[in-house]
DNA sequence: CAATTAAGATAGTATTACTATCGTTTTAGT
DNA sequence: ACTAAAACGATAGTAATACTATCTTAATTG
C-alpha cells in the first residue's frame, strides 16, 4: 500500500466540533497534543486548561473548536472510526469471497496495527490505545440519545452494517449478526484493556495476538464456516 | 426458592467504604436512594450534595461512609456481583452435570431477572440497570491498578474463575475460557444498553430475550456442545 | 452517668467546566 | 496597499463540583 494515507482527509461529523480543527495549525495542535495528554493522564484528569498550557494557547481558544471535553473525545473516536472505515474500504475492495472479506475486515477492525507490517495512519496508531481505554465512556450517558440523533455514532453504525452484510451473505440463517459483530468490536477493546490491567479476566497466548485468534474461532464456529482460507 | 434472600448479608470489600453502610439506617438510606438517584440522573450528574438533600442529611455525613462518589459506584457494583455470586452458589449447588451447571450460571449472570418467575434480591433488580448503564465507567484508566490491588474487582474475578472451571471441565481444549466468559458478561451489559439506545448495533427477537439466545448459541458452538439438555 | 460514637450544621477551598469581553494580530478580498 | 473580517490571545468571572475541616448536639453503650 502506498502512502496515499497521509493525503486523505478523514471527514468527521460536523456537529462534533464548532470549528474544524483540521482547518488550522492551532486546531491540529489541539488534536495532536490532546490525544497524547488524554493518554498520559486519562480522560477524567484531562482538562482544556492543562492542554492550553501545554500548547501555549488559552482555554478560550480551545473552546472555539470544541463545545466541551466530551465532544472532543467523541470527535477523536469518530476520527478513529472514520479511518477504520476508510481502511476497510480500500483493503477489502479487491476481495470477492465474502469469507475472506470478513476475515480481512475483522483484522482491520480489531487488530492492534503493527507499523512494521502494515502501513497505517500515524494517527490511527496513537488513537488505538485511547479508543481501548476511553471509548466505553462515550456512550453511557444521559446524552447518548441526543448525540445519536446528531449522528455521533453513525460511522460506528455504518461499519457494523457493512460487516452485517457480509455475515448475511455467508450465513443468511444466523439470527444475530449485528450482536455478534458489535460484541466482537467492543470485546476487542475491553479484552485488550483487561490484558494490561485485569489479566485474570482474559487469556493470553505466547507470541500471538490471542484476541484475534479468539475472535476468528468465534466467527468460524458461530457462522459455521468450515475449512481454512 | 424461599425468602432466605432477605436475611442474607452480602459482604462487600471493606476498602470500598469508610464506614459500613449496612451498619446504620442512614447508611442504608444513602445506598437505597443513591441507587435510584444514579438511575434518574446518570452517574455523571449524580452528586453527594444532591443525594444529601434528597435524604435530608448532609454532604459531610455521606462522606463519612464513602471516600468519594467513584468508590460509591464501585461499592454498588460490588454489591451486585456479590449477590450474583451468592445466587450462583445456591442455584447451581444441586446440579452435577457441568453443562447444565454452565447454562444455569450463564442465566444467573446475564439474564434480566423477572420477579414474576424467580425470586431474586430486591436490590438486584434495582441494581441491574445501574450495572448495565454505568459499570463500564468503573474502569478508570489511571486508578484501576490501585483499585485492583485493593481487591475492588475480586468478586468479579472470582465469578469468572468459577465459570472458567466449568468450561475447562466441559471442553479442556478450548484455549480462551476466561476471554469467552468475560466477553459474554460485558456483552450482556452493552447489548442491553444498545437495545435501548443504539438498536442498530444489536438484534432483537420478538418475545424472547435475544441476548440469552445469542449467548447460549455462542457457548454451544464455541465449546462444541451438541444436543439440547 | 460518663464516655464514646454518630450525625447535623456550617464554612471553606481548590478545581472544573465553562462564558464573556476586549484588544491585537493575521488573513483575505478588492 | 487598504479595509473588513476572522482568528487568536489575554484576562476576568461564574456556578457547580468534589471534597475537607470544625464545631455542636443527639443517641448509644458500658
Coordinates of C-alpha atoms (C1' of nucleotides) in Angstrom, one line a residue:
Chain A
X1 CA 0.0 0.0 0.0
X2 CA 1.4 3.4 -0.9
X3 CA 1.3 6.5 1.2
X4 CA -1.9 7.8 -0.1
X5 CA -3.0 7.8 3.5
X6 CA -1.3 10.9 4.6
X7 CA -3.1 12.9 1.9
X8 CA -6.5 11.6 2.7
X9 CA -8.8 13.8 4.8
X10 CA -11.0 11.9 7.2
X11 CA -14.3 13.6 7.4
X12 CA -15.8 13.8 10.9
X13 CA -19.4 14.7 11.6
X14 CA -19.6 18.5 11.7
X15 CA -21.8 18.5 14.8
X16 CA -18.8 17.3 16.8
X17 CA -16.9 20.5 16.5
X18 CA -17.5 24.2 16.4
X19 CA -14.7 25.0 14.1
X20 CA -12.9 22.3 12.1
X21 CA -9.6 21.6 13.8
X22 CA -8.1 20.4 10.5
X23 CA -8.6 23.9 9.2
X24 CA -5.8 25.5 11.2
X25 CA -2.4 24.8 12.7
X26 CA -3.8 25.5 16.2
X27 CA -6.6 23.1 15.6
X28 CA -4.2 20.4 14.7
X29 CA -2.1 21.1 17.7
X30 CA -5.2 20.8 19.9
X31 CA -6.0 17.4 18.4
X32 CA -2.4 16.0 18.4
X33 CA -1.4 17.1 21.9
X34 CA -4.9 16.4 23.2
X35 CA -4.5 12.7 22.2
X36 CA -1.2 12.3 23.9
X37 CA -2.4 14.2 27.0
X38 CA -5.5 12.1 27.4
X39 CA -3.3 9.0 27.2
X40 CA -0.9 10.4 29.8
X41 CA -3.4 11.4 32.4
X42 CA -6.6 9.6 31.5
X43 CA -9.7 11.3 30.2
X44 CA -11.1 12.2 33.7
X45 CA -7.9 14.2 34.6
X46 CA -7.7 15.8 31.2
X47 CA -8.8 19.4 31.0
X48 CA -8.8 22.1 28.3
X49 CA -6.9 24.3 30.7
X50 CA -4.0 21.8 31.0
X51 CA -4.0 21.3 27.3
X52 CA -3.9 25.0 26.6
X53 CA -0.9 25.4 28.9
X54 CA 0.9 22.6 27.1
X55 CA 0.4 24.0 23.6
X56 CA 0.8 27.6 24.8
X57 CA -2.7 28.8 23.9
X58 CA -5.7 29.7 26.0
X59 CA -8.6 27.7 27.3
X60 CA -10.9 30.1 25.4
X61 CA -9.2 29.3 22.1
X62 CA -9.8 25.6 22.5
X63 CA -13.4 26.3 23.3
X64 CA -13.6 27.9 19.9
X65 CA -13.0 24.5 18.4
X66 CA -14.9 22.2 20.7
X67 CA -18.0 22.7 22.8
X68 CA -16.8 20.6 25.7
X69 CA -14.3 18.0 26.5
X70 CA -16.8 15.2 26.0
X71 CA -17.4 16.2 22.4
X72 CA -13.6 16.4 22.0
X73 CA -13.4 12.7 23.0
X74 CA -16.3 11.9 20.6
X75 CA -14.5 13.7 17.9
X76 CA -11.3 11.8 18.4
X77 CA -13.1 8.4 18.5
X78 CA -15.1 9.4 15.4
X79 CA -11.9 10.2 13.6
X80 CA -10.6 6.8 14.6
X81 CA -13.6 5.0 13.2
X82 CA -13.5 7.2 10.1
X83 CA -10.0 5.9 9.5
X84 CA -11.1 2.4 10.1
X85 CA -14.0 2.7 7.7
X86 CA -11.6 4.1 5.1
X87 CA -9.1 1.3 5.5
X88 CA -12.0 -1.2 5.4
X89 CA -13.0 0.2 2.1
X90 CA -9.6 0.1 0.4
X91 CA -8.2 -3.0 2.0
X92 CA -11.2 -5.2 1.1
X93 CA -12.0 -3.6 -2.2
X94 CA -10.3 -6.3 -4.3
X95 CA -11.6 -9.3 -2.3
X96 CA -14.6 -11.0 -3.7
X97 CA -15.0 -14.1 -1.5
X98 CA -17.2 -12.9 1.4
X99 CA -15.5 -15.1 3.9
X100 CA -12.1 -13.8 3.1
X101 CA -13.6 -10.3 3.1
X102 CA -15.0 -10.9 6.5
X103 CA -11.7 -12.1 7.8
X104 CA -9.9 -9.1 6.5
X105 CA -12.5 -6.8 7.9
X106 CA -12.2 -8.3 11.3
X107 CA -8.5 -7.8 11.2
X108 CA -8.8 -4.2 10.2
X109 CA -11.3 -3.5 12.9
X110 CA -9.9 -5.4 15.8
X111 CA -6.2 -5.8 15.4
X112 CA -3.6 -3.6 17.0
X113 CA -1.7 -2.3 14.0
X114 CA 1.9 -3.2 13.7
X115 CA 3.7 -0.3 11.8
X116 CA 6.4 -2.7 10.7
X117 CA 4.0 -5.0 8.9
X118 CA 1.4 -2.7 7.5
X119 CA 1.1 0.9 6.5
X120 CA -1.5 2.6 8.6
X121 CA -2.4 6.2 9.5
X122 CA 0.0 7.6 12.1
X123 CA -2.9 8.9 13.9
X124 CA -4.6 5.5 14.0
X125 CA -1.7 4.2 16.0
X126 CA -1.8 7.0 18.5
X127 CA -5.6 6.7 18.8
X128 CA -5.8 3.0 19.2
X129 CA -4.9 2.9 22.9
X130 CA -7.1 5.9 23.5
X131 CA -10.0 4.0 22.0
X132 CA -9.2 0.9 24.1
X133 CA -9.0 2.9 27.3
X134 CA -11.7 5.6 26.9
X135 CA -14.3 4.6 24.3
X136 CA -16.5 2.8 26.8
X137 CA -17.0 6.2 28.4
X138 CA -18.6 7.9 25.5
X139 CA -21.9 6.0 25.2
X140 CA -23.3 5.5 28.5
X141 CA -24.5 8.9 29.4
X142 CA -27.9 10.6 29.5
X143 CA -26.8 12.5 26.4
X144 CA -26.5 9.4 24.2
X145 CA -29.9 9.7 22.5
X146 CA -29.3 13.3 21.6
X147 CA -25.8 12.6 20.3
X148 CA -27.1 9.7 18.3
X149 CA -29.7 11.9 16.7
X150 CA -26.8 14.3 15.8
X151 CA -25.1 11.4 14.0
X152 CA -22.3 11.0 16.6
X153 CA -22.4 7.2 16.2
X154 CA -23.2 7.0 12.5
X155 CA -19.7 5.9 11.4
X156 CA -19.7 3.1 14.0
X157 CA -23.1 2.0 12.9
X158 CA -22.2 2.1 9.3
X159 CA -19.1 -0.1 9.9
X160 CA -21.3 -2.6 11.8
X161 CA -23.9 -2.6 9.0
X162 CA -21.1 -3.2 6.5
X163 CA -20.0 -6.4 8.3
X164 CA -23.5 -7.5 8.9
X165 CA -24.0 -7.6 5.2
X166 CA -21.0 -9.9 4.8
X167 CA -22.3 -12.2 7.6
X168 CA -25.7 -12.3 5.9
X169 CA -24.0 -13.3 2.6
X170 CA -22.1 -16.0 4.4
X171 CA -24.8 -17.4 6.6
X172 CA -28.2 -15.9 6.0
X173 CA -29.7 -18.1 8.7
X174 CA -27.6 -16.7 11.6
X175 CA -30.1 -14.6 13.6
X176 CA -27.7 -12.2 15.5
X177 CA -25.2 -10.7 13.0
X178 CA -25.2 -7.2 14.5
X179 CA -25.0 -8.6 18.0
X180 CA -22.1 -10.8 17.0
X181 CA -20.1 -8.1 15.3
X182 CA -20.7 -5.3 17.9
X183 CA -19.8 -7.8 20.6
X184 CA -16.5 -8.6 18.9
X185 CA -15.7 -4.9 18.4
X186 CA -16.4 -4.0 22.0
X187 CA -14.8 -7.1 23.3
X188 CA -11.6 -6.3 21.3
X189 CA -11.3 -3.1 23.3
X190 CA -12.1 -4.4 26.7
X191 CA -10.1 -7.6 26.4
X192 CA -7.1 -5.5 25.5
X193 CA -7.7 -3.4 28.5
X194 CA -8.1 -6.5 30.7
X195 CA -4.8 -7.8 29.3
X196 CA -3.0 -4.8 30.8
X197 CA -4.9 -4.3 34.0
X198 CA -7.1 -7.3 34.9
X199 CA -5.3 -10.2 33.3
X200 CA -7.3 -12.8 35.1
X201 CA -10.3 -11.8 33.0
X202 CA -8.6 -12.7 29.8
X203 CA -6.3 -15.3 28.2
X204 CA -3.0 -14.8 26.5
X205 CA -1.1 -17.0 24.1
X206 CA 2.6 -16.6 23.7
X207 CA 3.8 -14.6 20.7
X208 CA 0.3 -14.3 19.3
X209 CA -2.5 -11.9 19.3
X210 CA -4.8 -14.0 21.4
X211 CA -7.8 -11.8 20.8
X212 CA -7.6 -12.2 17.0
X213 CA -7.5 -15.9 17.3
X214 CA -10.3 -15.9 19.8
X215 CA -12.4 -13.7 17.5
X216 CA -11.7 -15.8 14.4
X217 CA -12.6 -19.0 16.2
X218 CA -15.8 -17.4 17.5
X219 CA -16.8 -16.2 14.0
X220 CA -15.9 -19.5 12.3
X221 CA -17.9 -21.5 14.8
X222 CA -20.9 -19.3 15.2
X223 CA -21.3 -18.8 11.5
X224 CA -20.4 -22.4 10.8
X225 CA -17.6 -21.6 8.4
X226 CA -15.5 -24.7 7.9
X227 CA -12.1 -25.0 6.4
X228 CA -9.3 -22.6 6.3
X229 CA -8.7 -19.9 3.7
Chain B
X1 CA -36.8 -20.8 46.4
X2 CA -37.7 -19.4 49.8
X3 CA -37.1 -16.0 51.1
X4 CA -33.8 -16.7 52.7
X5 CA -32.5 -13.9 50.5
X6 CA -33.7 -11.0 52.5
X7 CA -31.8 -12.3 55.6
X8 CA -28.5 -12.9 53.8
X9 CA -25.9 -10.2 54.3
X10 CA -23.8 -9.6 51.2
X11 CA -20.2 -8.9 52.2
X12 CA -18.6 -6.1 50.2
X13 CA -14.8 -5.4 50.3
X14 CA -14.0 -3.2 53.2
X15 CA -11.7 -1.0 51.3
X16 CA -14.7 0.3 49.3
X17 CA -16.3 2.2 52.2
X18 CA -15.1 4.1 55.2
X19 CA -18.0 3.0 57.4
X20 CA -20.2 0.1 56.5
X21 CA -23.5 1.5 55.2
X22 CA -25.3 -1.7 56.3
X23 CA -24.5 -0.8 59.9
X24 CA -26.9 2.1 60.2
X25 CA -30.2 3.3 58.9
X26 CA -28.6 6.4 57.4
X27 CA -26.1 4.1 55.6
X28 CA -29.0 2.1 54.1
X29 CA -30.7 5.3 53.0
X30 CA -27.6 6.5 51.3
X31 CA -27.3 3.2 49.4
X32 CA -31.0 2.9 48.5
X33 CA -31.7 6.4 47.4
X34 CA -28.2 6.6 45.9
X35 CA -29.1 3.8 43.5
X36 CA -32.3 5.4 42.4
X37 CA -30.8 8.8 42.0
X38 CA -27.9 7.5 39.8
X39 CA -30.5 5.8 37.7
X40 CA -32.5 9.0 37.4
X41 CA -29.8 11.5 36.5
X42 CA -26.9 9.2 35.4
X43 CA -23.6 8.8 37.3
X44 CA -22.0 12.0 35.9
X45 CA -24.8 14.2 37.1
X46 CA -25.1 12.4 40.5
X47 CA -23.5 14.3 43.4
X48 CA -23.4 13.6 47.2
X49 CA -24.8 17.0 47.7
X50 CA -28.0 16.2 45.7
X51 CA -28.3 12.9 47.5
X52 CA -27.9 14.5 50.9
X53 CA -30.7 16.9 50.1
X54 CA -32.9 14.1 48.9
X55 CA -32.5 12.0 52.1
X56 CA -32.3 15.1 54.4
X57 CA -28.8 14.6 55.6
X58 CA -25.6 16.5 54.9
X59 CA -22.9 16.0 52.3
X60 CA -20.4 15.6 55.2
X61 CA -22.4 12.7 56.6
X62 CA -22.3 10.8 53.3
X63 CA -18.5 11.4 53.2
X64 CA -18.3 9.5 56.5
X65 CA -19.4 6.4 54.6
X66 CA -17.8 6.8 51.3
X67 CA -14.5 8.3 50.3
X68 CA -15.8 9.6 47.0
X69 CA -18.5 9.1 44.5
X70 CA -16.4 6.7 42.4
X71 CA -15.9 4.3 45.3
X72 CA -19.7 4.6 46.0
X73 CA -20.3 3.3 42.4
X74 CA -17.6 0.6 42.9
X75 CA -19.3 -0.4 46.2
X76 CA -22.7 -0.7 44.5
X77 CA -21.4 -2.8 41.6
X78 CA -19.5 -5.0 44.0
X79 CA -22.7 -5.5 46.0
X80 CA -24.4 -6.5 42.7
X81 CA -21.7 -9.1 41.9
X82 CA -21.7 -10.3 45.5
X83 CA -25.4 -11.1 45.1
X84 CA -24.8 -12.8 41.8
X85 CA -22.0 -14.9 43.3
X86 CA -24.3 -15.9 46.1
X87 CA -27.1 -16.8 43.7
X88 CA -24.6 -18.7 41.6
X89 CA -23.7 -20.8 44.6
X90 CA -27.1 -21.7 45.8
X91 CA -28.8 -22.0 42.4
X92 CA -26.2 -24.4 40.9
X93 CA -25.4 -26.3 44.1
X94 CA -27.6 -29.3 43.3
X95 CA -26.6 -29.5 39.6
X96 CA -23.9 -32.1 38.8
X97 CA -23.8 -32.1 35.0
X98 CA -21.2 -29.3 34.2
X99 CA -23.1 -28.4 31.0
X100 CA -26.4 -27.8 32.8
X101 CA -24.4 -26.0 35.5
X102 CA -22.9 -23.7 32.9
X103 CA -26.2 -23.0 31.4
X104 CA -27.7 -22.1 34.7
X105 CA -24.7 -20.0 35.6
X106 CA -25.0 -18.0 32.4
X107 CA -28.6 -17.4 33.1
X108 CA -27.9 -16.1 36.6
X109 CA -25.1 -13.9 35.4
X110 CA -26.6 -12.4 32.2
X111 CA -30.4 -12.5 32.4
X112 CA -32.5 -9.6 33.4
X113 CA -34.4 -11.1 36.3
X114 CA -38.1 -11.3 36.0
X115 CA -39.6 -11.1 39.6
X116 CA -42.7 -12.9 38.4
X117 CA -40.7 -16.0 37.6
X118 CA -37.9 -16.1 40.0
X119 CA -37.3 -14.9 43.5
X120 CA -34.3 -12.6 43.5
X121 CA -32.9 -9.9 45.7
X122 CA -34.9 -6.7 45.6
X123 CA -31.7 -4.9 45.4
X124 CA -30.5 -7.0 42.5
X125 CA -33.5 -5.8 40.5
X126 CA -32.8 -2.1 41.2
X127 CA -29.1 -2.5 40.6
X128 CA -29.3 -4.4 37.3
X129 CA -30.0 -1.4 35.1
X130 CA -27.4 0.6 37.0
X131 CA -24.8 -2.1 36.2
X132 CA -25.9 -2.0 32.6
X133 CA -25.6 1.7 32.3
X134 CA -22.7 2.6 34.5
X135 CA -20.4 -0.3 35.0
X136 CA -18.2 0.5 32.0
X137 CA -17.3 3.7 33.9
X138 CA -15.7 2.0 36.9
X139 CA -12.5 1.0 35.0
X140 CA -10.9 4.4 35.3
X141 CA -7.7 4.0 33.4
X142 CA -5.3 5.6 35.8
X143 CA -6.8 4.3 39.1
X144 CA -7.7 0.7 38.0
X145 CA -4.4 -0.9 39.1
X146 CA -4.5 0.6 42.6
X147 CA -8.2 -0.4 42.9
X148 CA -7.4 -3.9 41.7
X149 CA -4.7 -4.2 44.3
X150 CA -7.3 -3.2 46.9
X151 CA -9.5 -6.1 45.8
X152 CA -12.1 -3.9 44.1
X153 CA -12.5 -6.4 41.3
X154 CA -12.0 -9.7 43.2
X155 CA -15.7 -10.8 43.3
X156 CA -15.9 -10.3 39.5
X157 CA -12.7 -12.2 39.0
X158 CA -13.9 -15.0 41.3
X159 CA -17.1 -15.3 39.3
X160 CA -15.2 -15.5 36.1
X161 CA -12.8 -18.1 37.6
X162 CA -15.8 -20.2 38.7
X163 CA -17.2 -20.4 35.2
X164 CA -13.8 -20.9 33.7
X165 CA -13.6 -24.1 35.8
X166 CA -16.9 -25.3 34.3
X167 CA -15.7 -24.6 30.8
X168 CA -12.5 -26.5 31.4
X169 CA -14.5 -29.4 32.6
X170 CA -16.7 -29.4 29.6
X171 CA -14.0 -28.7 26.9
X172 CA -10.5 -28.8 28.3
X173 CA -9.1 -28.0 24.8
X174 CA -10.8 -24.7 24.4
X175 CA -8.0 -22.1 24.8
X176 CA -9.9 -19.0 25.7
X177 CA -12.3 -19.8 28.6
X178 CA -11.7 -16.5 30.5
X179 CA -12.0 -14.4 27.4
X180 CA -15.2 -16.1 26.4
X181 CA -16.9 -15.7 29.7
X182 CA -15.8 -12.1 30.4
X183 CA -16.8 -11.2 26.8
X184 CA -20.2 -12.6 27.4
X185 CA -20.6 -10.8 30.7
X186 CA -19.5 -7.5 29.3
X187 CA -21.5 -8.0 26.2
X188 CA -24.6 -8.7 28.2
X189 CA -24.4 -5.2 29.6
X190 CA -23.6 -3.3 26.5
X191 CA -26.0 -5.2 24.2
X192 CA -28.8 -4.4 26.6
X193 CA -27.7 -0.8 26.5
X194 CA -27.6 -0.8 22.7
X195 CA -31.1 -2.3 22.7
X196 CA -32.4 0.9 24.3
X197 CA -30.2 3.5 22.8
X198 CA -28.4 2.3 19.7
X199 CA -30.6 -0.5 18.3
X200 CA -28.8 -0.8 15.0
X201 CA -25.8 -2.3 16.9
X202 CA -27.9 -5.2 18.2
X203 CA -30.6 -7.7 17.2
X204 CA -33.9 -8.4 18.8
X205 CA -36.2 -11.3 18.6
X206 CA -39.9 -10.9 19.4
X207 CA -41.0 -12.0 22.8
X208 CA -37.6 -13.5 23.7
X209 CA -34.5 -12.4 25.4
X210 CA -32.4 -12.2 22.3
X211 CA -29.2 -11.8 24.3
X212 CA -29.6 -15.0 26.2
X213 CA -30.3 -17.0 23.0
X214 CA -27.3 -15.3 21.4
X215 CA -25.0 -16.2 24.3
X216 CA -26.3 -19.8 24.5
X217 CA -25.7 -20.3 20.8
X218 CA -22.2 -18.8 21.2
X219 CA -21.3 -21.0 24.1
X220 CA -22.7 -24.2 22.5
X221 CA -20.8 -23.6 19.2
X222 CA -17.5 -22.3 20.6
X223 CA -17.3 -25.1 23.2
X224 CA -18.7 -27.6 20.7
X225 CA -21.5 -28.7 23.0
X226 CA -24.0 -30.6 20.9
X227 CA -27.5 -31.6 21.7
X228 CA -30.1 -30.0 23.9
X229 CA -30.5 -30.5 27.6
Chain C
dC1 C1' -23.8 8.6 84.3
dA2 C1' -19.7 9.2 81.7
dA3 C1' -17.7 8.3 77.5
dT4 C1' -17.8 7.3 73.1
dT5 C1' -19.8 7.4 68.6
dA6 C1' -22.9 9.2 65.1
dA7 C1' -24.8 12.8 62.9
dG8 C1' -26.3 17.6 61.9
dA9 C1' -24.8 22.4 60.8
dT10 C1' -21.9 25.4 58.7
dA11 C1' -17.9 27.1 56.4
dG12 C1' -14.3 26.9 53.4
dT13 C1' -11.2 25.5 49.3
dA14 C1' -9.1 24.2 45.0
dT15 C1' -10.5 22.8 40.7
dT16 C1' -13.5 22.2 36.9
dA17 C1' -16.1 23.5 33.0
dC18 C1' -17.4 26.7 31.1
dT19 C1' -18.9 32.0 29.3
dA20 C1' -18.0 36.9 28.3
dT21 C1' -15.4 40.8 26.8
dC22 C1' -11.9 43.2 24.6
dG23 C1' -7.8 44.1 22.2
dT24 C1' -4.4 42.6 18.8
dT25 C1' -2.7 40.1 15.0
dT26 C1' -3.3 37.7 10.8
dT27 C1' -5.6 36.8 6.6
dA28 C1' -8.5 37.6 2.5
dG29 C1' -10.7 40.2 -0.8
dT30 C1' -10.7 44.3 -3.7
Chain D
dA1 C1' -2.0 49.0 -0.3
dC2 C1' -6.3 49.2 2.3
dT3 C1' -10.2 47.5 4.7
dA4 C1' -13.0 44.2 6.7
dA5 C1' -13.4 40.1 8.7
dA6 C1' -11.8 36.3 11.1
dA7 C1' -8.7 34.2 14.4
dC8 C1' -6.3 34.3 18.5
dG9 C1' -4.6 35.9 23.0
dA10 C1' -5.4 37.9 27.5
dT11 C1' -8.0 38.3 31.3
dA12 C1' -12.0 38.0 34.2
dG13 C1' -15.8 35.9 36.0
dT14 C1' -19.2 32.2 37.5
dA15 C1' -21.8 28.3 39.1
dA16 C1' -21.0 23.8 40.3
dT17 C1' -18.2 20.0 41.9
dA18 C1' -15.6 17.3 45.0
dC19 C1' -14.1 17.5 48.6
dT20 C1' -12.0 18.9 53.9
dA21 C1' -12.5 20.9 58.5
dT22 C1' -14.5 22.1 62.6
dC23 C1' -17.8 22.5 66.0
dT24 C1' -22.1 21.2 68.3
dT25 C1' -25.8 18.2 69.5
dA26 C1' -28.0 13.8 69.9
dA27 C1' -28.0 8.9 70.6
dT28 C1' -25.9 4.7 72.3
dT29 C1' -23.1 1.8 75.2
dG30 C1' -20.8 0.0 79.1

